[in-house]
CSV table of C-alpha atoms in Angstrom, one decimal:
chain,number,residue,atom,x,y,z
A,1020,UNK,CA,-28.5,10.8,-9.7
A,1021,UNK,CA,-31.9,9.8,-7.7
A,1022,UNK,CA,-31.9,11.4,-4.8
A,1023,UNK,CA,-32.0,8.8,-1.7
A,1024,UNK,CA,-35.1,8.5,0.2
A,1025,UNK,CA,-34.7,10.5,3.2
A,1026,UNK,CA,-34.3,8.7,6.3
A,1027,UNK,CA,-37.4,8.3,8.8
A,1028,UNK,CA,-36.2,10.4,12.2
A,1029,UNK,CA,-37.1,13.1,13.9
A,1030,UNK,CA,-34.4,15.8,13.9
A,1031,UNK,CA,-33.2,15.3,10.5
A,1032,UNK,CA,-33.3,17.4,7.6
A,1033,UNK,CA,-33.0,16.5,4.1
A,1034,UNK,CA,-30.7,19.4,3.8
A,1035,UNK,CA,-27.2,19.5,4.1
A,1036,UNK,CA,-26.8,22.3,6.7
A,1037,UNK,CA,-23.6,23.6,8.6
A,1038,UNK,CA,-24.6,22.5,11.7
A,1039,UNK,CA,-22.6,19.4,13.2
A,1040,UNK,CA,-23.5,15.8,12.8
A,1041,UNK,CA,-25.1,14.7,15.5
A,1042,UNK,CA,-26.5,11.1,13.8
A,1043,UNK,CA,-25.2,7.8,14.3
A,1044,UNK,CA,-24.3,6.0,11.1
A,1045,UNK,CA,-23.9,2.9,11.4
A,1046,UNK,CA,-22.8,2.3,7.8
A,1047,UNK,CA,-20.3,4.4,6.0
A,1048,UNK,CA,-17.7,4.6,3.2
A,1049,UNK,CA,-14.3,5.3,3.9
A,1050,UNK,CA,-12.5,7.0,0.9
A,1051,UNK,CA,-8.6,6.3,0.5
A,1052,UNK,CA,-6.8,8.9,-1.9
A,1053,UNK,CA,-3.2,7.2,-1.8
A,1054,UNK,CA,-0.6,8.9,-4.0
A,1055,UNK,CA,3.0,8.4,-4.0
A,1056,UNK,CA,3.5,11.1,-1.7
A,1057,UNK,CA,0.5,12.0,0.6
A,1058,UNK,CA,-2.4,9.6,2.1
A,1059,UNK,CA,-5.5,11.3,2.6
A,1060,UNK,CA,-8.7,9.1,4.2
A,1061,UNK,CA,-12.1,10.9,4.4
A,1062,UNK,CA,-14.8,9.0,6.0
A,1063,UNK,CA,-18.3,10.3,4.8
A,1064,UNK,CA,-22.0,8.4,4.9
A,1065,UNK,CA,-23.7,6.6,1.8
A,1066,UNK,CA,-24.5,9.3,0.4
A,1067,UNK,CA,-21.5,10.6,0.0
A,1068,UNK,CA,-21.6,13.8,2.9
A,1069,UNK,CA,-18.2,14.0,4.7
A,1070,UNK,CA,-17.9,13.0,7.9
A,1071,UNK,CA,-14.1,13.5,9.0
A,1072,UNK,CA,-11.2,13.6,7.1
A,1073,UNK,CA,-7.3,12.8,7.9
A,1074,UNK,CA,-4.2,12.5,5.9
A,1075,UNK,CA,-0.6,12.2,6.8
A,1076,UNK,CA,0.2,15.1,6.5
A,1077,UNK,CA,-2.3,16.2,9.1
A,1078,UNK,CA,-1.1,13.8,11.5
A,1079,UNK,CA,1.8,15.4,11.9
A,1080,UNK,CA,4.3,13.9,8.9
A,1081,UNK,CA,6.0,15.9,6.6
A,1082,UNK,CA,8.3,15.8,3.2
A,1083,UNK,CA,8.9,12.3,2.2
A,1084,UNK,CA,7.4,11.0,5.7
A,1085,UNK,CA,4.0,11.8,4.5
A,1086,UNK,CA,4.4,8.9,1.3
A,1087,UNK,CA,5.2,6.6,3.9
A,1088,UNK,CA,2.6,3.3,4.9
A,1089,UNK,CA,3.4,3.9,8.6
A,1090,UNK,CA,2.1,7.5,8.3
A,1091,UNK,CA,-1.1,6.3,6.4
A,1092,UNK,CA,-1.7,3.9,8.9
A,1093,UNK,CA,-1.6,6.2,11.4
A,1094,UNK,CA,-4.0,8.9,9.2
A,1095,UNK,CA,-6.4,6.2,8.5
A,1096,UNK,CA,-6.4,5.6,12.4
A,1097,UNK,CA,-7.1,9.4,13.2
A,1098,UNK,CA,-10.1,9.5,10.9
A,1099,UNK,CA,-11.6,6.7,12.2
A,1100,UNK,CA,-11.4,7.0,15.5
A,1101,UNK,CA,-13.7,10.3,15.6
A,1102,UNK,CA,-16.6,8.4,13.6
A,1103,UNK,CA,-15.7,5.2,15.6
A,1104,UNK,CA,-17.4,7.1,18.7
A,1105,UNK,CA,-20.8,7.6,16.4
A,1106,UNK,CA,-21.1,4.3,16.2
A,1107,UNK,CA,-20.1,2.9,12.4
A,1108,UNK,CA,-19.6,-0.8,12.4
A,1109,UNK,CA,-19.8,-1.4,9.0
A,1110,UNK,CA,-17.4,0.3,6.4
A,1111,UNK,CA,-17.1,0.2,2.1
A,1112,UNK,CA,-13.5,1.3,1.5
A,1113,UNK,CA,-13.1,3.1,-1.7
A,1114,UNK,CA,-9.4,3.4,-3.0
A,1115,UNK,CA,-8.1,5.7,-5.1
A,1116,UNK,CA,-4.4,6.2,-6.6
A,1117,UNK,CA,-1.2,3.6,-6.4
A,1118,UNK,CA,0.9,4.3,-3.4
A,1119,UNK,CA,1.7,2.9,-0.2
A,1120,UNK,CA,-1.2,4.0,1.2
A,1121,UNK,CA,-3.3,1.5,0.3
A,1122,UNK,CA,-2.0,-1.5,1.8
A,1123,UNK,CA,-1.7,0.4,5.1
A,1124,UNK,CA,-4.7,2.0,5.7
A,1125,UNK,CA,-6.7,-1.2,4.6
A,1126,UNK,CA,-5.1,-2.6,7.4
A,1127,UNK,CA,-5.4,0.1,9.8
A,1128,UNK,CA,-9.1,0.0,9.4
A,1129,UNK,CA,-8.8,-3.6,9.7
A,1130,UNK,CA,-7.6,-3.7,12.8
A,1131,UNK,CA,-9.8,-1.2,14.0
A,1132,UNK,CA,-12.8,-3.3,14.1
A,1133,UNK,CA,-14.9,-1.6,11.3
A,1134,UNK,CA,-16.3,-4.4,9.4
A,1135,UNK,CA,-15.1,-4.3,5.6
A,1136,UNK,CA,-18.0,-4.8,3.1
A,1137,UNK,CA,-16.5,-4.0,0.6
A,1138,UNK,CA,-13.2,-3.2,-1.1
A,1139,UNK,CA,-13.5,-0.6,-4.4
A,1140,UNK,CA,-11.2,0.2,-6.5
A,1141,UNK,CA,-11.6,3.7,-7.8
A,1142,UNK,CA,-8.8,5.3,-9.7
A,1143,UNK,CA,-9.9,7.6,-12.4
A,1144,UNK,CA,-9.6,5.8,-15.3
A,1145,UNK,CA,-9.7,8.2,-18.9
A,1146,UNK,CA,-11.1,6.5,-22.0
A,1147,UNK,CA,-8.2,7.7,-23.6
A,1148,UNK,CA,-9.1,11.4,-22.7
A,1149,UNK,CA,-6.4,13.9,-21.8
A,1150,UNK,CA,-3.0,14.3,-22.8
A,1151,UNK,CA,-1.1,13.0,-19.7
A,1152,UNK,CA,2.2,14.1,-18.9
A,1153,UNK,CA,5.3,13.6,-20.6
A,1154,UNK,CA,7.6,10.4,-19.1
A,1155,UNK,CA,10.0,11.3,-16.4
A,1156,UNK,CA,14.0,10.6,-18.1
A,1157,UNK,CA,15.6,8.4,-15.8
B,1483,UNK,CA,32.2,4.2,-7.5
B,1484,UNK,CA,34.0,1.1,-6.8
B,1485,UNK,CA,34.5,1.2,-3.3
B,1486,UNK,CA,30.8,0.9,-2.5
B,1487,UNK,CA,30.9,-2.7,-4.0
B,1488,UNK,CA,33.3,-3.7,-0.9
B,1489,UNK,CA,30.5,-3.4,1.4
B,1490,UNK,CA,28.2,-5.6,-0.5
B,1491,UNK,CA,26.9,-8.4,1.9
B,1492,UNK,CA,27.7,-11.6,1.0
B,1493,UNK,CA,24.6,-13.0,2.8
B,1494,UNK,CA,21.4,-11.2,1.0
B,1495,UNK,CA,19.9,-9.0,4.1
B,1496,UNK,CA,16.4,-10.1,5.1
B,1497,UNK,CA,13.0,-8.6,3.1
B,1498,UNK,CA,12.9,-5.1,3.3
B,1499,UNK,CA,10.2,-3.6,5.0
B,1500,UNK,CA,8.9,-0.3,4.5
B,1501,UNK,CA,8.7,0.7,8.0
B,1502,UNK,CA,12.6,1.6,8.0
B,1503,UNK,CA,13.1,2.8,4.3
B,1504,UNK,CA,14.3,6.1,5.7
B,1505,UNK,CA,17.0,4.2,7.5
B,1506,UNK,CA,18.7,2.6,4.6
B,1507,UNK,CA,21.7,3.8,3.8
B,1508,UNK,CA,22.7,5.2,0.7
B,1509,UNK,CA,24.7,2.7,-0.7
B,1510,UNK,CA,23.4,0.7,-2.9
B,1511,UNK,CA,22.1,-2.2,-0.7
B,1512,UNK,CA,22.2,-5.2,-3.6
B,1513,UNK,CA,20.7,-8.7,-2.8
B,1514,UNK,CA,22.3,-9.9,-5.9
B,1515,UNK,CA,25.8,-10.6,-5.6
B,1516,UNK,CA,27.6,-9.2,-9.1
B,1517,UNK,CA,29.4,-11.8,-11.5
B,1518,UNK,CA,32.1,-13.9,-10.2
B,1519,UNK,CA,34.5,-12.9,-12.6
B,1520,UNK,CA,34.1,-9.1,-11.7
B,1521,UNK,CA,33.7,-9.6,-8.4
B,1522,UNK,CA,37.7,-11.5,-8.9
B,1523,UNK,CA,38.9,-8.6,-10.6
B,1524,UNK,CA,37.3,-6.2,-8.3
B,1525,UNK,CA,39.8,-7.7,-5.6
B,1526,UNK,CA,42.7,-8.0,-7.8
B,1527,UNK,CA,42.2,-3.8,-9.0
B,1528,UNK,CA,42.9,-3.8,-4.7
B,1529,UNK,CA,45.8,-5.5,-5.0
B,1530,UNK,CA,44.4,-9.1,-3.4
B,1531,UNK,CA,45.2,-12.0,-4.7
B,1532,UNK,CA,43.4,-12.9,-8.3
B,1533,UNK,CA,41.7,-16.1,-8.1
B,1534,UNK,CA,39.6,-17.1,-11.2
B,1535,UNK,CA,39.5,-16.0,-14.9
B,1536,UNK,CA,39.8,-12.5,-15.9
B,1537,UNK,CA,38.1,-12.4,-19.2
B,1538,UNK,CA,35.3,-11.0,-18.5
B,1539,UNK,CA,34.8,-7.0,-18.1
B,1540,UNK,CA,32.7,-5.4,-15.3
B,1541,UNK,CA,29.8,-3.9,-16.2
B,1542,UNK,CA,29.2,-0.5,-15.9
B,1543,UNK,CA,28.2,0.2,-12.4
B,1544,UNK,CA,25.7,3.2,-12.1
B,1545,UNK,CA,26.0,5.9,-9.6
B,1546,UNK,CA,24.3,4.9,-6.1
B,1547,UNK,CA,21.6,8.0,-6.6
B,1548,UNK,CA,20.8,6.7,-10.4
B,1549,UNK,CA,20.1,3.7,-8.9
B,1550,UNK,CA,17.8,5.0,-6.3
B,1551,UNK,CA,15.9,6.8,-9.5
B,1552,UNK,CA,15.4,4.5,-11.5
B,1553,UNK,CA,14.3,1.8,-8.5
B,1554,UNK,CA,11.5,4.9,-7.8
B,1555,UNK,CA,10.8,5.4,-11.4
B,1556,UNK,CA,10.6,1.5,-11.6
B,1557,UNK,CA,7.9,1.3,-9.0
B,1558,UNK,CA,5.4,4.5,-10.5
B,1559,UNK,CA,5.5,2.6,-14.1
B,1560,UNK,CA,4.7,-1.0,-12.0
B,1561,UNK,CA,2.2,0.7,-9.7
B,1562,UNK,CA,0.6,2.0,-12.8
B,1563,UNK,CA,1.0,-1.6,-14.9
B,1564,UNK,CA,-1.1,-2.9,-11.7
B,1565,UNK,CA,-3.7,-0.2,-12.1
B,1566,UNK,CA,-4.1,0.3,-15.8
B,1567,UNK,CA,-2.7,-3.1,-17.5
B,1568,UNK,CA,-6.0,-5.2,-18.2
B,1569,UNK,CA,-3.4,-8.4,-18.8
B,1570,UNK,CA,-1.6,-7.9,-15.0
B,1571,UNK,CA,-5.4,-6.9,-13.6
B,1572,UNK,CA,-6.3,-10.4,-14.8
B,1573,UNK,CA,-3.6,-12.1,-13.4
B,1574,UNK,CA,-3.9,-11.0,-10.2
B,1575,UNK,CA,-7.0,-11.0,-9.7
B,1576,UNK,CA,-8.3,-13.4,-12.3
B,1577,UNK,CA,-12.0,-13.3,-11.3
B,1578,UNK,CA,-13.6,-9.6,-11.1
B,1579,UNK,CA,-11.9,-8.6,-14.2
B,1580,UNK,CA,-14.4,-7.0,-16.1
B,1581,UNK,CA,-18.2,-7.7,-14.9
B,1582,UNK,CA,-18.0,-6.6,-11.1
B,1583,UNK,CA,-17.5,-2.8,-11.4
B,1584,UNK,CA,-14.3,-3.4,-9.3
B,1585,UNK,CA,-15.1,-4.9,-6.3
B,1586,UNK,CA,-12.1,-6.1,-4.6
B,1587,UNK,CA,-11.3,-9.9,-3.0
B,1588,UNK,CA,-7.7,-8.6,-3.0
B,1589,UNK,CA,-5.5,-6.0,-2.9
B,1590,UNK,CA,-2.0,-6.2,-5.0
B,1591,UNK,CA,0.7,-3.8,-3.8
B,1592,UNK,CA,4.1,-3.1,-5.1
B,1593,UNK,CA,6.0,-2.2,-1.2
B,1594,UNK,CA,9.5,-1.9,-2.7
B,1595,UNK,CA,11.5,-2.1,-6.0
B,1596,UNK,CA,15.4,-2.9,-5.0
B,1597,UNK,CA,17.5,-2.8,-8.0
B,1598,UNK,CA,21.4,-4.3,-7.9
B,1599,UNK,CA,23.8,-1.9,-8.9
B,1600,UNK,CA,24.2,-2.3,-12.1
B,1601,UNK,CA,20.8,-2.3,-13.6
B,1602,UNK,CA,20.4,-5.5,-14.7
B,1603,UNK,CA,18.5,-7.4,-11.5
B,1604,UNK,CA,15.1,-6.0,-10.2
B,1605,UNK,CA,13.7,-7.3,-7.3
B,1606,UNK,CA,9.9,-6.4,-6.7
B,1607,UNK,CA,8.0,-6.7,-3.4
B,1608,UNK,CA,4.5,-7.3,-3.7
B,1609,UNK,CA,2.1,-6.8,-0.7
B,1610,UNK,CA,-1.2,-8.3,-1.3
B,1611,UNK,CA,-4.2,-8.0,1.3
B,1612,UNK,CA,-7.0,-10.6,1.4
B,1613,UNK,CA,-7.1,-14.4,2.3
B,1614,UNK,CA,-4.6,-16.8,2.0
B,1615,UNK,CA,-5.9,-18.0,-1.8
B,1616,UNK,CA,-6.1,-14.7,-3.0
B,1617,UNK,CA,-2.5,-14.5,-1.8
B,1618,UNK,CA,-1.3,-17.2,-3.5
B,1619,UNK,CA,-3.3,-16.5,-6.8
B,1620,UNK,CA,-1.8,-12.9,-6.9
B,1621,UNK,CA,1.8,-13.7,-6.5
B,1622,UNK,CA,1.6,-16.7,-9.2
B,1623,UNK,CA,-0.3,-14.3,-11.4
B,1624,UNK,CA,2.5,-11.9,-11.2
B,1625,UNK,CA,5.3,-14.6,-11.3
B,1626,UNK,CA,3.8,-16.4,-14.1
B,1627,UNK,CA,3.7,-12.6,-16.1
B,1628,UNK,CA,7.2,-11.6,-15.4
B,1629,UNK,CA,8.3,-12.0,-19.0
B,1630,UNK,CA,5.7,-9.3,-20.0
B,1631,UNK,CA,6.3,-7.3,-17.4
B,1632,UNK,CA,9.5,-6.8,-18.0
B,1633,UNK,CA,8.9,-6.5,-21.9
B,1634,UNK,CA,6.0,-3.3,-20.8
B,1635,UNK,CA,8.8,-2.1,-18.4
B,1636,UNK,CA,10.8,-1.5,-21.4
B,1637,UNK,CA,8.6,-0.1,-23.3
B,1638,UNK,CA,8.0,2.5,-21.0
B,1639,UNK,CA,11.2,3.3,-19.5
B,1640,UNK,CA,14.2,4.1,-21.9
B,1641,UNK,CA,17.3,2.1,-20.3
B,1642,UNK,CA,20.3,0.8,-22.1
B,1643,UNK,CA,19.6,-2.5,-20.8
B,1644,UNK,CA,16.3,-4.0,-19.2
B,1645,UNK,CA,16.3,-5.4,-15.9
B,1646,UNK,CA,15.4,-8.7,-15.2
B,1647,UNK,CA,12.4,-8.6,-12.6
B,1648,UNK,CA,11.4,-11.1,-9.7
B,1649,UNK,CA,8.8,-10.8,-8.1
B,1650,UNK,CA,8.7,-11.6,-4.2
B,1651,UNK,CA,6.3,-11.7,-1.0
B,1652,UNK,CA,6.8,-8.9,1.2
B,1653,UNK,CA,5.4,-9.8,4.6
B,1654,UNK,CA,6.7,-7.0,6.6
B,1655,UNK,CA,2.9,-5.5,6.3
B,1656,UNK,CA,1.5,-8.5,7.6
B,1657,UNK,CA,3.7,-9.1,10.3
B,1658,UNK,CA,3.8,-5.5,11.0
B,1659,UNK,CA,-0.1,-5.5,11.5
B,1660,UNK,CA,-0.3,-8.7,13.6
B,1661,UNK,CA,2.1,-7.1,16.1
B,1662,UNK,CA,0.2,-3.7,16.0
B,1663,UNK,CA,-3.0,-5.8,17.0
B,1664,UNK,CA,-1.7,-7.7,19.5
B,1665,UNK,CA,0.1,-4.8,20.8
B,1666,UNK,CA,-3.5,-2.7,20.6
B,1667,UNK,CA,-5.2,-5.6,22.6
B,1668,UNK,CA,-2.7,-6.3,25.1
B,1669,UNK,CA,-3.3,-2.0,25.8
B,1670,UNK,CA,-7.3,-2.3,25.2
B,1671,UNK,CA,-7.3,-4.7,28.0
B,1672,UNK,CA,-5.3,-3.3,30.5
B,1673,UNK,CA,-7.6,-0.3,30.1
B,1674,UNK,CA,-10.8,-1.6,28.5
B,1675,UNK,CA,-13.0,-0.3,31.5
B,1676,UNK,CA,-13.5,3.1,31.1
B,1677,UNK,CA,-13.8,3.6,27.7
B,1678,UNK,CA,-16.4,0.8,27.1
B,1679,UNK,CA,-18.5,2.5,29.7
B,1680,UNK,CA,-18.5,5.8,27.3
B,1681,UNK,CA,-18.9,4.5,24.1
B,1682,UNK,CA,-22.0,2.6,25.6
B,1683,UNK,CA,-24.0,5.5,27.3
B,1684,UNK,CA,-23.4,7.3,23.5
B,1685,UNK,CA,-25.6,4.4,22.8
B,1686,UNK,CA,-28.8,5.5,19.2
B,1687,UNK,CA,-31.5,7.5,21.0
B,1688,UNK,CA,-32.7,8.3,17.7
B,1689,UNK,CA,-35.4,5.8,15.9
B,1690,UNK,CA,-33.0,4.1,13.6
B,1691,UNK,CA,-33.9,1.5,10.8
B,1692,UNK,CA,-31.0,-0.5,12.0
B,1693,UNK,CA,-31.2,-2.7,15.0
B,1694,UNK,CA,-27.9,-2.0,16.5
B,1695,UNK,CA,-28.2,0.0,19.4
B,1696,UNK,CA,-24.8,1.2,20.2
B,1697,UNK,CA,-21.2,0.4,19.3
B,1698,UNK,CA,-20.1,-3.2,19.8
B,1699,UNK,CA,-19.0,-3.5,24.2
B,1700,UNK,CA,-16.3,-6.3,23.6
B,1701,UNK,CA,-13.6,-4.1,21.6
B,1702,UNK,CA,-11.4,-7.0,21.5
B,1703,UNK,CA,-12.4,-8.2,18.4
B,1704,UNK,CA,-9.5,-7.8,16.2
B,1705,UNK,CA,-9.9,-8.9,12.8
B,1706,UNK,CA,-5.9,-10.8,13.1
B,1707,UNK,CA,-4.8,-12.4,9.3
């Protein structure tokens, strides 16, 4: 991967330290992991450095609440509103898995004012690679 | 088994939304009312009054919980179809098939799966998120498929007998959304003061590329379908 030309400004560092980010981002990409039974939204910069993270079972849900879309709308809402405060007005959303999730939390972040970009579609997708699991006997 | 059927609603209930799946009960909510004919002899087992023809048998009806697996086991294998299947990929979404690295005008969801009681009716709600065409394109795509859907479905899952499925708009998310906005709005403006004031004095004092300076004053722009 080329490595992104550094931004011009004073206090920052090319590297990734520990230290808390302070910078205002104006543009982001908001990363939606919806499985059957968990949401999880991070929220990192272009590059890909994460900014905040929630999921529903961090706000609060558990068991079968978590797979819910009410409780991923209500994650995607917790993550967004700590980067909201740095200033991001424009958002990619990356989504990865099936699941309720996806629907909700596109909508959450909607509503939230971030303007969309755009919307990627990222489930892992094997050229025929591993073995997957055996089907479920209903 | 067969007492469940009594409280079968004559008038199908509205679109289910997702909001209140914990709430449903257990029984076996169909929106398909059975075959007359059972339905007749159902009632004459319970010692009403027979009123039509009595040649046909009833199907087998299915234990309620069965049903409830194999309406979740329905929805993985469709969620998957949706994710994997290049044919349903295309019908939904007939343009960004394969050049754009999957960039998105629309997003398909499968919200629910009800199934009727004895296995042979499926009933699929479909959420999709974008504009109004890409709507419309999505759920013709997927009505237009449901012959090969349901032949996929039965390759993949091993029932005696394949359900038929129909495919429907679920608008519960929409709705859901619109109220939540409105409902955000009506609570930004009452206290709107304050927390624009904040947001504003966080306002870049950084040298940025961008030409923004801080986050946007009038927060009332919700983005409403």
């Amino acid at each position: 991967m080329a490595k992104p030309i550094p931004k011009i400004g004073s206090r920052k560092n090319a590297r990734s330290g520990s230290r808390k980010h302070l910078r205002k981002i104006p543009k982001g990409i908001i990363h939606v992991q919806a499985s059957f039974n968990n949401t999880i939204v991070t929220v990192t910069d272009v590059r890909g450095r994460v900014i905040s993270w929630s999921s529903a079972g961090t706000c609060g849900f558990k068991g079968t609440r978590r797979g819910t879309p009410f409780a991923a709308q209500t994650a995607a809402g917790n993550a967004i509103r700590t980067v909201a405060d740095q200033g991001m007005q424009r958002a990619e959303v990356m989504i990865k898995g099936p699941g309720l999730g996806r629907d909700a939390a596109l909508r959450a972040i909607r509503r939230s004012g971030i303007l969309l970009n755009f919307i990627r579609d990222v489930t892992p997708m094997p050229h025929n690679g591993c073995r997957s699991p055996k089907k479920r006997r209903v | 088994m067969t007492t469940h059927l009594l409280h079968l609603p004559l008038i199908p209930p509205p679109s289910p939304s997702p909001w209140r799946r914990h709430h449903h009960t257990s029984a076996a909510t169909t929106t398909i009312t059975p075959p007359r004919t059972g339905w007749v002899q159902l009632q004459s087992q319970l010692g009403k009054a027979v009123i039509g023809s009595t040649r046909r048998s009833i199907r087998c009806m299915a234990n309620p919980r069965r049903v409830k697996m194999v309406a979740k086991q329905i929805q993985r294998e469709l969620s998957d179809m949706l994710l994997t299947d290049k044919v349903l990929q295309f019908a939904v979404l007939p343009e960004a098939s394969l050049g754009a690295d999957r960039y998105l005008s629309s997003l398909t969801t499968i919200t629910d799966v009800q199934v009727s009681a004895d296995l042979q009716v499926v009933k699929v709600y479909v959420s999709v998120f974008g504009d109004e065409r890409g709507k419309e394109v999505a759920i013709a795509g997927l009505k237009s498929n449901a012959k090969y859907v349901r032949s996929e479905l039965g390759k993949r899952i091993k029932l005696r007998l394949t359900p038929e499925v129909r495919f429907m708009e679920d608008e519960s998310f929409e709705r859901g959304s619109r109220v939540i906005a409105i409902l955000d709005k009506i609570k930004n403006e009452k206290g709107s003061e304050g927390q624009t004031k904040e947001q504003l004095d966080s306002s870049a004092q950084e040298d940025d590329d961008d030409s923004w300076g801080g986050e946007d004053p009038d927060e009332g722009i919700i983005y409403v379908e």
